[in-house]
Amino acid sequence: MKKVDLRTMAEKQNNEYVFGSADTGSHACYMIYGRLMPGEKGRKIKPGKGHEEMLYCARGSFSVTGDFEEIIEEGSAIHLSGEQACYLENRDSSEAVYVIAGGHAEHGHH
């Protein structure tokens, strides 16, 4: 087990870092930490076949377009599955931060 500074890692990788198998050795789940600067738009969120993701707005707000269209404010979340895709835009004058919890979709239980 180790501590990972997600903010610093994201700063080194275009403001998004996937905390996943390279860090944990497991392919069961992952977490994405992302930052959008003021006025930044077009950040694509798409789980992909066999995956599900929950997108949480941790700071600021996002205008979301695509398969889901709405303003997501701090403290709110949406769920995406498979090939569903959306695009984030930060219309605010300060940085916005999101966290995505993702994993493999399994049908038939829970």
Tab-separated table of C-alpha atoms in Angstrom:
chain	number	residue	atom	x	y	z
A	1	MET	CA	0.000	0.000	0.000
A	2	LYS	CA	1.293	3.458	-0.835
A	3	LYS	CA	0.134	7.049	-0.799
A	4	VAL	CA	-0.288	8.704	-4.207
A	5	ASP	CA	-0.461	12.490	-4.596
A	6	LEU	CA	-3.142	12.598	-7.288
A	7	ARG	CA	-3.027	16.362	-7.761
A	8	THR	CA	0.720	16.369	-8.443
A	9	MET	CA	0.449	13.360	-10.739
A	10	ALA	CA	-2.374	15.045	-12.674
A	11	GLU	CA	-0.305	18.225	-13.082
A	12	LYS	CA	2.394	16.127	-14.773
A	13	GLN	CA	-0.072	14.439	-17.160
A	14	ASN	CA	-2.292	17.070	-18.788
A	15	ASN	CA	-4.313	17.609	-15.581
A	16	GLU	CA	-5.721	14.081	-15.375
A	17	TYR	CA	-4.313	11.026	-13.615
A	18	VAL	CA	-5.609	7.460	-13.596
A	19	PHE	CA	-4.934	5.823	-10.241
A	20	GLY	CA	-5.218	2.209	-11.346
A	21	SER	CA	-3.423	-1.018	-12.080
A	22	ALA	CA	0.017	0.591	-12.497
A	23	ASP	CA	-0.296	1.816	-8.892
A	24	THR	CA	-2.283	-1.016	-7.325
A	25	GLY	CA	-1.467	-4.134	-9.332
A	26	SER	CA	-5.215	-4.772	-9.688
A	27	HIS	CA	-7.483	-4.399	-12.709
A	28	ALA	CA	-10.690	-4.552	-10.632
A	29	CYS	CA	-11.163	-0.804	-10.197
A	30	TYR	CA	-9.603	2.595	-10.826
A	31	MET	CA	-10.009	6.224	-9.870
A	32	ILE	CA	-9.377	9.261	-12.060
A	33	TYR	CA	-8.494	12.677	-10.650
A	34	GLY	CA	-8.970	15.522	-13.096
A	35	ARG	CA	-8.697	19.301	-13.205
A	36	LEU	CA	-10.176	21.733	-15.709
A	37	MET	CA	-8.806	25.242	-15.858
A	38	PRO	CA	-11.133	28.249	-16.309
A	39	GLY	CA	-12.636	28.202	-19.803
A	40	GLU	CA	-11.290	24.731	-20.613
A	41	LYS	CA	-13.716	22.526	-22.543
A	42	GLY	CA	-13.947	19.286	-24.456
A	43	ARG	CA	-12.679	16.880	-21.761
A	44	LYS	CA	-14.134	13.545	-22.881
A	45	ILE	CA	-15.453	11.109	-20.284
A	46	LYS	CA	-16.262	7.619	-21.617
A	47	PRO	CA	-15.978	4.394	-19.611
A	48	GLY	CA	-15.704	2.084	-22.631
A	49	LYS	CA	-17.076	-1.372	-23.277
A	50	GLY	CA	-17.369	-3.454	-20.118
A	51	HIS	CA	-16.801	-0.527	-17.735
A	52	GLU	CA	-18.900	1.798	-15.607
A	53	GLU	CA	-17.900	5.126	-14.101
A	54	MET	CA	-19.302	7.538	-11.535
A	55	LEU	CA	-18.216	11.140	-12.145
A	56	TYR	CA	-18.177	13.326	-9.022
A	57	CYS	CA	-17.738	17.108	-9.122
A	58	ALA	CA	-15.389	17.812	-6.203
A	59	ARG	CA	-14.832	21.545	-6.817
A	60	GLY	CA	-16.556	24.132	-8.999
A	61	SER	CA	-19.073	23.084	-11.624
A	62	PHE	CA	-19.133	21.609	-15.111
A	63	SER	CA	-21.320	22.081	-18.124
A	64	VAL	CA	-21.832	18.548	-19.438
A	65	THR	CA	-22.824	17.692	-23.028
A	66	GLY	CA	-23.172	14.416	-24.908
A	67	ASP	CA	-25.183	11.430	-23.657
A	68	PHE	CA	-25.879	13.432	-20.493
A	69	GLU	CA	-26.551	17.172	-20.707
A	70	GLU	CA	-26.796	19.327	-17.615
A	71	ILE	CA	-24.801	21.517	-15.257
A	72	ILE	CA	-23.067	19.400	-12.603
A	73	GLU	CA	-22.314	21.389	-9.469
A	74	GLU	CA	-19.934	20.713	-6.604
A	75	GLY	CA	-21.110	17.713	-4.603
A	76	SER	CA	-23.127	16.181	-7.479
A	77	ALA	CA	-22.405	13.042	-9.483
A	78	ILE	CA	-23.524	11.191	-12.617
A	79	HIS	CA	-23.199	7.568	-13.739
A	80	LEU	CA	-21.944	6.485	-17.175
A	81	SER	CA	-21.843	2.975	-18.561
A	82	GLY	CA	-20.120	1.362	-21.522
A	83	GLU	CA	-20.055	3.487	-24.649
A	84	GLN	CA	-21.919	6.435	-23.128
A	85	ALA	CA	-19.827	9.576	-23.475
A	86	CYS	CA	-19.960	13.144	-22.279
A	87	TYR	CA	-17.782	16.234	-22.519
A	88	LEU	CA	-16.930	18.588	-19.662
A	89	GLU	CA	-16.554	22.352	-19.824
A	90	ASN	CA	-15.465	24.648	-17.006
A	91	ARG	CA	-17.313	27.944	-17.481
A	92	ASP	CA	-16.179	29.329	-14.120
A	93	SER	CA	-13.276	31.685	-13.407
A	94	SER	CA	-11.521	29.180	-11.128
A	95	GLU	CA	-10.226	25.630	-11.415
A	96	ALA	CA	-12.773	22.790	-11.329
A	97	VAL	CA	-11.936	19.301	-10.043
A	98	TYR	CA	-13.594	15.945	-10.681
A	99	VAL	CA	-13.062	12.425	-9.422
A	100	ILE	CA	-14.165	9.342	-11.337
A	101	ALA	CA	-14.625	5.960	-9.682
A	102	GLY	CA	-14.633	3.190	-12.264
A	103	GLY	CA	-14.547	-0.530	-12.631
A	104	HIS	CA	-15.575	-3.501	-14.672
A	105	ALA	CA	-19.300	-3.903	-15.259
A	106	GLU	CA	-20.647	-7.227	-14.077
A	107	HIS	CA	-24.194	-8.232	-14.836
A	108	GLY	CA	-26.503	-10.230	-12.636
A	109	HIS	CA	-25.540	-9.448	-9.050
A	110	HIS	CA	-25.448	-6.710	-6.360
